[in-house]
Amino acid sequence: MKKLLKLWLALVRINFSNFIIYRGNFWGTAVVSLGWAVFSVVSMLLLISNVTLIFGWTQVELLILTGVYSVIAGLFHIFFTANFWHMPRIIHLGQLDGVLLKPVNSQFLLSVRYINFPTFPRVIAAVLFIFYLLSSNNIEVTFLQWIYFIVLSLFGLLLFYSVWYIFMTILLWQSHLTNLTDLLFRVMDTAKYPKEMYENLGQYISIFLLPFVLTITLPTKVLFGRASFADASIILVVSVCLFFFSKFFWRYALRHYTSASS
């Protein structure tokens, strides 16, 4: 674990050096990222402009839900998205061989090699937006609620990461499926709406979407003191199980991997 931490810190320094060199690219990407966050808020405002309650959620609660989505999705984009974008090219061009030869866990290296610093402003803006809404609407959140919120958000990140890695592992058999990332982005977008919105869909669709939706809905409910233990148990158990399955599935796929040299 200490070795992996030192390696990760070294990768952070390398990515930060690249960020300093290409500062123009940073500001351009940061503006685009902030634009997506603003678009999420505007789209939610358009959705709730003529109603006071949607699926049991007030206008303020839905706006806070949008802010929480921007925080969790933003953190995911900072630490993982760039790595998943590179995976199809690494596998398709045979560069995975070099990764496997390195004396470090291949899944770890493929997951944390790149860090997207330009997305930090989006996360900071979303955090300020959440605090502004809580303060202006006199919503008090206790210290324990914040701890609970952070824990569930981290497990939500773990769930997102595990699902993405499981799907990207399929590239070891079908390396030309480069549009898998687009599909996963669409699935991830379902999390920015309340869980109750999907309950009237078909049974199988609801079961499939439930873990993704809970990653955002549940931490938001914690801030209002409405989180249920059953929902918390679902996200905790599912995220841990999917993480270990992603490791197992990756090792299984590597046993059937045909390297570029063979």
Steps between C-alpha positions, in 0.01 A plus 500: 500500500784740584660427162175575316452823696854619409435414137168687501662809653769488233230483231325798661823701477549401135144597409533826691818581307315443173221723626747783571658466156167514316317764703303623200356153457414497870293818482327391182405163644402657833258738327342208310469299823337793680271541201375143541434565869303816418308311231400236757361768731319680218346176371376418849357852538310456174367166624368639828407855397122437493468260794579509869536126557632218278488141626504630857797733441475878537668744261782573745561131566522427128749783452712363786473157336643656182783652702581167665504336157748761377726433800502120475506488119767772502723299735451198276606703197805633684642165603362240259341625178825581318633153582191331356522717189856373442424133564353420154805646327742326736336162441432540127855615419663225708640741760349289776798265468725771641263561789490130589880482504529770764549381863169647616136394500376560145147596604636758740731653240233513231257661745710783644759586238330824392343773713271762349585815700279735290187341653589627849327839445175315423518311829584813697216695336256215574607487867448877534162465327391233749609706802322806359172309458526345847576836660241707310226248578597454867570129462718389791734206446672345802862387510395133504281560195799643314710196592219271385472703179873472427508125568205428271643728231829309507318170467303652214829585329616144558182369337542724195865396466422128532225507237719694258795264546285189455368632171840620380644155570283372214743682270750221556275287278353774280757780484310687228209586733636849559150646550453316830595821680213685333255233618632518855471878505131469407443244776683722746276795409197313637640560849421873494127437539313373811468128555122534514497609137595150383272296722222485239728358233523129426622279782829405336580856395431626851723234658781579253484877557440488877868478612603788269214723610565433869861621466367857474151483649603339828780743601264786415229353724756484781521879492122515561498222759292272278750226411379149573721223637374259231613728217835559672551126532432453128760750388761375749459133414463548125802732470730265694378192311541669162850618592619150583322364195683757282832366633395140442364574152819687403721209607272258315514713186880521513521121492323514163686807373691463173791741521626708209816290479321165471 
